Tab-separated table of C-alpha atoms and ligand atoms in Angstrom:
chain	number	residue	atom	x	y	z
A	1	MET	CA	3.934	-8.820	-25.956
A	2	THR	CA	6.013	-6.911	-23.385
A	3	LEU	CA	4.125	-5.791	-20.261
A	4	LYS	CA	4.678	-2.033	-19.784
A	5	ILE	CA	4.803	-1.010	-16.133
A	6	ALA	CA	4.810	2.550	-14.749
A	7	ILE	CA	6.497	3.120	-11.406
A	8	PRO	CA	7.253	6.246	-9.342
A	9	ASN	CA	10.587	7.838	-10.256
A	10	LYS	CA	10.886	9.742	-6.936
A	11	GLY	CA	8.898	10.858	-3.888
A	12	SER	CA	7.352	8.909	-1.035
A	13	LEU	CA	6.467	5.781	-3.027
A	14	ALA	CA	9.569	5.302	-5.192
A	15	THR	CA	11.862	3.263	-2.929
A	16	ALA	CA	9.162	0.936	-1.600
A	17	ALA	CA	7.837	0.339	-5.135
A	18	ALA	CA	11.312	-0.561	-6.437
A	19	ASP	CA	11.857	-2.839	-3.412
A	20	ILE	CA	8.687	-4.841	-3.972
A	21	LEU	CA	9.548	-5.287	-7.658
A	22	ARG	CA	13.078	-6.395	-6.851
A	23	GLU	CA	11.701	-8.887	-4.311
A	24	SER	CA	9.316	-10.100	-7.027
A	25	GLY	CA	12.334	-11.036	-9.155
A	26	TYR	CA	12.397	-8.078	-11.560
A	27	ARG	CA	15.374	-5.952	-12.498
A	28	GLN	CA	15.400	-2.383	-11.172
A	29	ARG	CA	17.484	0.614	-12.171
A	30	ASP	CA	20.736	1.485	-10.296
A	31	ASP	CA	20.776	5.055	-11.527
A	32	SER	CA	17.955	7.314	-10.283
A	33	LYS	CA	18.158	9.380	-13.500
A	34	GLN	CA	17.299	6.414	-15.722
A	35	LEU	CA	13.858	6.849	-17.325
A	36	THR	CA	13.163	3.330	-18.602
A	37	LEU	CA	14.500	-0.146	-17.923
A	38	SER	CA	13.927	-3.227	-20.003
A	39	ASP	CA	13.785	-6.678	-18.369
A	40	PRO	CA	13.400	-8.975	-21.416
A	41	GLU	CA	13.957	-12.165	-19.418
A	42	ASN	CA	10.744	-11.428	-17.533
A	43	GLY	CA	8.931	-9.901	-20.514
A	44	VAL	CA	8.461	-6.478	-18.898
A	45	GLU	CA	9.616	-2.901	-19.368
A	46	PHE	CA	9.584	-0.282	-16.594
A	47	PHE	CA	8.844	3.421	-17.095
A	48	TYR	CA	9.907	5.718	-14.235
A	49	LEU	CA	7.353	8.520	-14.030
A	50	ARG	CA	5.984	11.079	-11.567
A	51	PRO	CA	3.458	9.222	-9.401
A	52	ARG	CA	0.906	11.942	-10.152
A	53	ASP	CA	1.092	11.189	-13.899
A	54	ILE	CA	0.989	7.388	-13.692
A	55	ALA	CA	-2.824	6.997	-13.631
A	56	LEU	CA	-3.045	9.087	-16.780
A	57	TYR	CA	-0.686	6.849	-18.777
A	58	VAL	CA	-2.445	3.712	-17.560
A	59	GLY	CA	-5.925	5.202	-18.105
A	60	GLU	CA	-5.016	6.120	-21.678
A	61	GLY	CA	-3.781	2.570	-22.267
A	62	THR	CA	-0.263	3.769	-23.180
A	63	LEU	CA	1.110	1.684	-20.310
A	64	ASP	CA	-0.485	-1.528	-19.001
A	65	VAL	CA	0.049	-1.398	-15.243
A	66	GLY	CA	1.197	1.210	-12.730
A	67	ILE	CA	2.043	1.755	-9.100
A	68	THR	CA	0.717	4.978	-7.602
A	69	GLY	CA	-1.201	6.262	-4.556
A	70	ARG	CA	-4.969	5.812	-4.264
A	71	ASP	CA	-5.275	9.571	-3.608
A	72	LEU	CA	-3.342	10.392	-6.801
A	73	LEU	CA	-5.457	7.913	-8.787
A	74	ARG	CA	-8.692	9.546	-7.561
A	75	ASP	CA	-7.327	13.037	-8.071
A	76	SER	CA	-6.386	12.334	-11.681
A	77	GLY	CA	-9.916	11.393	-12.760
A	78	ALA	CA	-8.187	8.962	-15.170
A	79	GLN	CA	-9.958	5.868	-16.502
A	80	ALA	CA	-7.899	3.558	-14.332
A	81	GLN	CA	-8.830	1.146	-11.528
A	82	GLU	CA	-7.200	-0.517	-8.528
A	83	ALA	CA	-6.080	-4.107	-9.152
A	84	LEU	CA	-4.213	-4.737	-5.867
A	85	THR	CA	-3.444	-2.806	-2.670
A	86	LEU	CA	0.244	-2.856	-1.846
A	87	GLY	CA	0.421	-2.120	1.892
A	88	PHE	CA	2.920	0.770	1.799
A	89	GLY	CA	2.681	4.563	1.304
A	90	ARG	CA	-0.212	4.755	3.750
A	91	SER	CA	-1.548	8.231	4.481
A	92	THR	CA	-4.774	10.032	5.198
A	93	PHE	CA	-5.997	13.043	3.295
A	94	ARG	CA	-7.565	15.655	5.555
A	95	PHE	CA	-8.748	19.200	5.970
A	96	ALA	CA	-6.801	21.359	8.426
A	97	GLY	CA	-7.008	24.910	9.693
A	98	PRO	CA	-5.516	27.163	12.378
A	99	GLN	CA	-5.721	25.561	15.825
A	100	GLY	CA	-9.123	26.073	17.459
A	101	ARG	CA	-10.706	27.741	14.411
A	102	PHE	CA	-12.687	24.936	12.672
A	103	THR	CA	-14.558	22.009	14.188
A	104	ASP	CA	-17.002	20.970	11.489
A	105	LEU	CA	-16.891	20.305	7.756
A	106	GLU	CA	-20.007	22.491	7.252
A	107	GLN	CA	-17.755	25.446	8.105
A	108	LEU	CA	-15.931	24.902	4.787
A	109	ALA	CA	-18.720	26.768	2.956
A	110	GLY	CA	-17.409	30.063	1.598
A	111	THR	CA	-13.773	29.405	2.583
A	112	ARG	CA	-10.640	29.456	0.416
A	113	ILE	CA	-9.076	25.977	0.373
A	114	ALA	CA	-5.497	25.367	-0.791
A	115	THR	CA	-4.453	21.880	-1.904
A	116	SER	CA	-2.345	19.905	-4.372
A	117	TYR	CA	-5.308	17.533	-4.853
A	118	VAL	CA	-8.010	19.715	-6.415
A	119	GLY	CA	-9.867	16.747	-7.957
A	120	VAL	CA	-10.271	14.944	-4.625
A	121	VAL	CA	-11.288	18.101	-2.752
A	122	GLN	CA	-13.756	19.332	-5.373
A	123	ALA	CA	-15.420	15.888	-5.555
A	124	PHE	CA	-15.739	15.863	-1.749
A	125	LEU	CA	-17.320	19.348	-1.698
A	126	ASP	CA	-19.681	18.514	-4.579
A	127	GLU	CA	-20.889	15.336	-2.822
A	128	ARG	CA	-21.836	17.388	0.220
A	129	GLY	CA	-23.210	20.360	-1.677
A	130	LEU	CA	-20.626	22.722	-0.163
A	131	GLU	CA	-19.331	25.730	-2.105
A	132	ALA	CA	-15.777	26.923	-1.548
A	133	THR	CA	-12.919	28.347	-3.607
A	134	VAL	CA	-10.314	25.671	-4.261
A	135	THR	CA	-6.792	26.790	-5.189
A	136	ARG	CA	-4.147	24.424	-6.541
A	137	LEU	CA	-0.662	24.655	-5.014
A	138	ASP	CA	2.263	22.457	-5.963
A	139	GLY	CA	3.457	21.715	-2.416
A	140	ALA	CA	4.276	23.241	0.994
A	141	VAL	CA	0.529	23.769	1.244
A	142	GLU	CA	0.784	24.240	5.044
A	143	SER	CA	2.318	27.716	4.561
A	144	SER	CA	-0.588	29.051	2.509
A	145	ILE	CA	-2.767	30.007	5.490
A	146	GLN	CA	-0.079	32.014	7.247
A	147	LEU	CA	0.768	33.653	3.919
A	148	GLY	CA	-2.844	34.748	3.500
A	149	VAL	CA	-3.879	32.906	0.335
A	150	ALA	CA	-6.130	30.321	2.052
A	151	ASP	CA	-8.308	29.779	5.138
A	152	VAL	CA	-8.129	26.000	5.069
A	153	ILE	CA	-5.834	23.383	3.527
A	154	ALA	CA	-6.487	19.827	2.408
A	155	ASP	CA	-3.353	17.701	2.398
A	156	VAL	CA	-1.679	14.371	2.970
A	157	VAL	CA	-1.118	13.690	6.672
A	158	GLU	CA	1.221	10.915	7.700
A	159	THR	CA	2.641	11.646	11.170
A	160	GLY	CA	0.993	15.087	11.521
A	161	SER	CA	4.283	16.775	12.429
A	162	THR	CA	4.234	19.158	9.429
A	163	LEU	CA	0.788	20.417	10.478
A	164	ARG	CA	1.852	20.911	14.099
A	165	GLN	CA	4.898	22.885	13.035
A	166	ALA	CA	2.665	25.195	11.028
A	167	GLY	CA	0.262	25.702	13.980
A	168	LEU	CA	-2.523	23.845	12.171
A	169	GLU	CA	-4.829	20.991	13.190
A	170	THR	CA	-7.087	18.638	11.295
A	171	PHE	CA	-10.869	18.793	11.587
A	172	GLY	CA	-13.747	16.683	10.320
A	173	GLU	CA	-13.521	13.064	9.205
A	174	PRO	CA	-10.667	12.059	6.848
A	175	ILE	CA	-11.476	12.700	3.186
A	176	LEU	CA	-9.627	9.596	2.066
A	177	GLN	CA	-7.430	6.764	3.381
A	178	SER	CA	-4.678	6.178	0.882
A	179	GLU	CA	-1.968	3.625	0.211
A	180	ALA	CA	0.048	2.499	-2.780
A	181	VAL	CA	-2.010	0.538	-5.302
A	182	LEU	CA	-1.419	-1.431	-8.485
A	183	ILE	CA	-3.610	0.026	-11.208
A	184	THR	CA	-4.818	-1.066	-14.642
A	185	ARG	CA	-7.037	0.577	-17.241
A	186	ALA	CA	-10.690	0.848	-16.113
A	187	GLY	CA	-12.723	-2.123	-17.335
A	188	ALA	CA	-9.606	-4.081	-18.332
A	189	ASP	CA	-9.866	-7.628	-17.006
A	190	GLY	CA	-6.779	-9.840	-17.071
A	191	THR	CA	-7.534	-11.008	-20.625
A	192	ALA	CA	-7.307	-7.503	-22.122
A	193	LEU	CA	-3.744	-7.126	-20.800
A	194	PRO	CA	-0.538	-8.730	-22.102
A	195	GLU	CA	-0.247	-12.292	-20.789
A	196	GLY	CA	2.662	-11.315	-18.535
A	197	PHE	CA	0.170	-9.415	-16.346
A	198	GLN	CA	-1.104	-12.485	-14.478
A	199	VAL	CA	2.446	-13.606	-13.702
A	200	PHE	CA	3.366	-10.071	-12.610
A	201	ARG	CA	0.324	-9.837	-10.339
A	202	ARG	CA	0.943	-13.283	-8.820
A	203	ARG	CA	4.578	-12.454	-8.106
A	204	VAL	CA	3.716	-9.169	-6.377
A	205	GLU	CA	0.900	-10.842	-4.426
A	206	GLY	CA	3.365	-13.573	-3.403
A	207	VAL	CA	5.729	-10.981	-1.939
A	208	LEU	CA	2.862	-9.263	-0.085
A	209	VAL	CA	1.761	-12.567	1.459
A	210	ALA	CA	5.371	-13.428	2.319
A	211	ARG	CA	5.679	-10.078	4.090
A	212	SER	CA	2.554	-10.544	6.170
A	213	TYR	CA	2.961	-14.253	7.022
A	214	VAL	CA	5.694	-16.284	8.698
A	215	MET	CA	6.237	-20.035	8.816
A	216	MET	CA	5.718	-21.698	12.189
A	217	ASP	CA	7.066	-25.163	13.066
A	218	TYR	CA	6.575	-26.982	16.352
A	219	ASP	CA	6.359	-30.401	17.976
A	220	VAL	CA	3.315	-31.395	19.961
A	221	ALA	CA	1.959	-34.476	21.759
A	222	GLU	CA	-0.998	-36.213	20.146
A	223	ALA	CA	-3.308	-35.260	23.043
A	224	ASP	CA	-2.692	-31.554	22.325
A	225	LEU	CA	-2.647	-31.757	18.533
A	226	GLU	CA	-6.291	-30.720	17.959
A	227	ALA	CA	-6.015	-27.667	20.211
A	228	ALA	CA	-2.697	-26.657	18.638
A	229	MET	CA	-4.114	-26.935	15.126
A	230	ARG	CA	-7.005	-24.662	16.085
A	231	LEU	CA	-4.385	-22.019	16.939
A	232	THR	CA	-2.483	-22.563	13.667
A	233	PRO	CA	-4.985	-23.590	10.988
A	234	GLY	CA	-2.625	-22.429	8.189
A	235	ILE	CA	-3.879	-21.059	4.878
A	236	GLU	CA	-5.355	-24.337	3.619
A	237	SER	CA	-4.416	-26.759	6.400
A	238	PRO	CA	-1.239	-27.421	8.414
A	239	THR	CA	1.274	-30.113	7.444
A	240	ILE	CA	1.515	-32.821	10.108
A	241	ALA	CA	4.256	-35.463	10.260
A	242	PRO	CA	4.810	-38.151	12.935
A	243	LEU	CA	8.008	-37.821	14.980
A	244	SER	CA	10.167	-40.847	15.847
A	245	ARG	CA	9.302	-40.041	19.471
A	246	ASP	CA	6.157	-42.057	20.126
A	247	GLY	CA	2.882	-40.085	20.289
A	248	TRP	CA	4.429	-36.792	19.083
A	249	PHE	CA	3.926	-34.879	15.861
A	250	ALA	CA	5.707	-32.105	13.949
A	251	VAL	CA	3.361	-29.380	12.694
A	252	ARG	CA	4.122	-26.731	10.055
A	253	ALA	CA	1.740	-23.881	9.192
A	254	MET	CA	1.828	-20.333	7.813
A	255	VAL	CA	0.606	-17.821	10.413
A	256	PRO	CA	0.081	-14.032	10.265
A	257	ARG	CA	3.257	-12.165	11.240
A	258	ASP	CA	1.191	-9.862	13.487
A	259	GLY	CA	0.533	-11.688	16.734
A	260	SER	CA	2.972	-14.508	15.960
A	261	GLN	CA	4.926	-14.029	19.218
A	262	ARG	CA	1.710	-14.263	21.233
A	263	LEU	CA	0.835	-17.409	19.298
A	264	MET	CA	4.202	-18.948	20.238
A	265	ASP	CA	3.430	-18.255	23.921
A	266	GLU	CA	0.021	-19.878	23.594
A	267	LEU	CA	1.471	-22.962	21.874
A	268	TYR	CA	4.144	-23.273	24.555
A	269	ASP	CA	1.511	-23.056	27.324
A	270	LEU	CA	-0.410	-25.777	25.532
A	271	GLY	CA	2.626	-28.082	25.704
A	272	ALA	CA	4.140	-27.581	22.241
A	273	ARG	CA	7.953	-27.504	22.144
A	274	GLY	CA	10.702	-26.748	19.602
A	275	ILE	CA	8.622	-23.829	18.286
A	276	LEU	CA	10.360	-22.128	15.347
A	277	LEU	CA	9.427	-19.042	13.375
A	278	THR	CA	10.993	-18.414	9.965
A	279	ASP	CA	10.582	-15.703	7.344
A	280	ILE	CA	9.053	-16.493	3.982
A	281	HIS	CA	10.723	-14.668	1.104
A	282	ALA	CA	8.156	-15.308	-1.595
A	283	CYS	CA	5.287	-17.673	-2.271
A	284	ARG	CA	2.551	-18.663	-4.718
A	285	LEU	CA	-0.634	-19.750	-2.990
B	1	LIG	N1	4.478	11.680	4.284
B	1	LIG	C1	3.999	11.665	3.038
B	1	LIG	N2	4.061	12.775	2.299
B	1	LIG	C2	3.594	12.798	1.053
B	1	LIG	N3	3.030	11.761	0.438
B	1	LIG	C3	2.930	10.622	1.137
B	1	LIG	C4	3.403	10.509	2.463
B	1	LIG	N4	3.170	9.261	2.873
B	1	LIG	C5	2.566	8.632	1.863
B	1	LIG	N5	2.410	9.444	0.817
B	1	LIG	C6	1.797	9.111	-0.474
B	1	LIG	O1	2.736	9.295	-1.535
B	1	LIG	C7	2.069	9.806	-2.689
B	1	LIG	C8	2.641	11.146	-3.062
B	1	LIG	O2	3.882	10.945	-3.587
B	1	LIG	P1	4.618	12.141	-4.371
B	1	LIG	O3	5.934	11.605	-4.754
B	1	LIG	O4	3.752	12.759	-5.393
B	1	LIG	O5	4.657	13.237	-3.272
B	1	LIG	P2	5.797	13.675	-2.333
B	1	LIG	O6	6.305	12.533	-1.523
B	1	LIG	O7	5.243	14.825	-1.622
B	1	LIG	O8	6.938	14.097	-3.321
B	1	LIG	P3	7.194	15.473	-4.020
B	1	LIG	O9	6.645	16.530	-3.125
B	1	LIG	O10	8.666	15.447	-4.126
B	1	LIG	O11	6.505	15.397	-5.337
B	1	LIG	C9	0.602	9.920	-2.321
B	1	LIG	O12	-0.068	8.755	-2.733
B	1	LIG	C10	0.636	10.016	-0.814
B	1	LIG	O13	-0.553	9.560	-0.200
B	2	LIG	O1	2.139	14.287	8.434
B	2	LIG	P1	3.583	14.339	8.034
B	2	LIG	O2	4.339	13.103	8.413
B	2	LIG	O3	4.256	15.581	8.482
B	2	LIG	O4	3.636	14.273	6.427
B	2	LIG	C1	2.808	15.065	5.630
B	2	LIG	C2	3.589	16.072	4.855
B	2	LIG	O5	4.475	15.404	3.960
B	2	LIG	C3	4.171	15.766	2.617
B	2	LIG	O6	4.945	16.796	2.179
B	2	LIG	P2	6.297	16.597	1.365
B	2	LIG	O7	7.442	16.570	2.307
B	2	LIG	O8	6.190	15.443	0.442
B	2	LIG	O9	6.354	17.975	0.582
B	2	LIG	P3	5.310	18.626	-0.423
B	2	LIG	O10	3.925	18.161	-0.143
B	2	LIG	O11	5.475	20.065	-0.140
B	2	LIG	O12	5.780	18.211	-1.774
B	2	LIG	C4	2.712	16.223	2.695
B	2	LIG	O13	2.355	17.066	1.634
B	2	LIG	C5	2.642	16.904	4.010
B	2	LIG	O14	3.141	18.208	3.919
């Protein structure tokens, strides 16, 4: 059975979603107007949809898997769940008001709040027992205060520059931390999905690991081997091979990309030499 996959057709998540799928070995469309793309060799079919609608299709079971934002998933109220976090499309979702006007979330009571994410905002207010009037806008929410239709906005904040330009500032704790997620129907374990799902998930996971790890190779004297291995324990354990030079070993281990330069310095100080760092393009662990 073909695995049906929903991915964003445009907006902030579209390019990164297509990139990760391409890196996972799947075909992707060349024409941004194309609505579907079949990849029979891999047993999948892609449906290019608005990211806001993707949770609905997956929740209804019309499509098997989707890529969307956590905030859009929550906002939809659809019967869909996160299967994997994808590490891109990160944003926070926050309340904001005119500079110096609000300091505390309790001050939301009785205000008019404009947002494109009514579901998320209403759930947040309900949890705290706050009553406010929530108005749905399609976008450019930051203008609504100046234009007199709202006192407060709740919106996606990435760099914060849109807020600053509108003379607004955030207040209170973030409502939600979001990033792109792989979603499936709520309650669906792997067995309820077409068999291609496990392969799909493993491929995408492999690309995520490859992005966050690098391969480190170095040579080290036997006396320093233990200490070096403590610095580079690898995922399971490092590969160690004797060198023709007496008393020396070659070590190979995957290490997190973050901090890998510092690790090279530490290995060098320890006496390791010939330290190499190489990218991993994909992997199955
Ligand atoms: N700077 C950003 N602006 C908007 N959404 C962002 C940003 N960074 C990450 N995202 C995430 O992208 C998703 C929203 O994508 P979507 O395509 O619906 O909105 P958009 O980028 O504002 O596009 P459009 O306004 O054209 O519909 C959300 O999950 C959101 O958290
Ligand atoms: O914190 P920043 O880096 O400034 O990013 C956040 C802004 O970007 C998004 O708007 P987008 O350009 O997608 O337009 P829209 O929301 O009006 O559709 C979002 O709705 C905020 O307005």
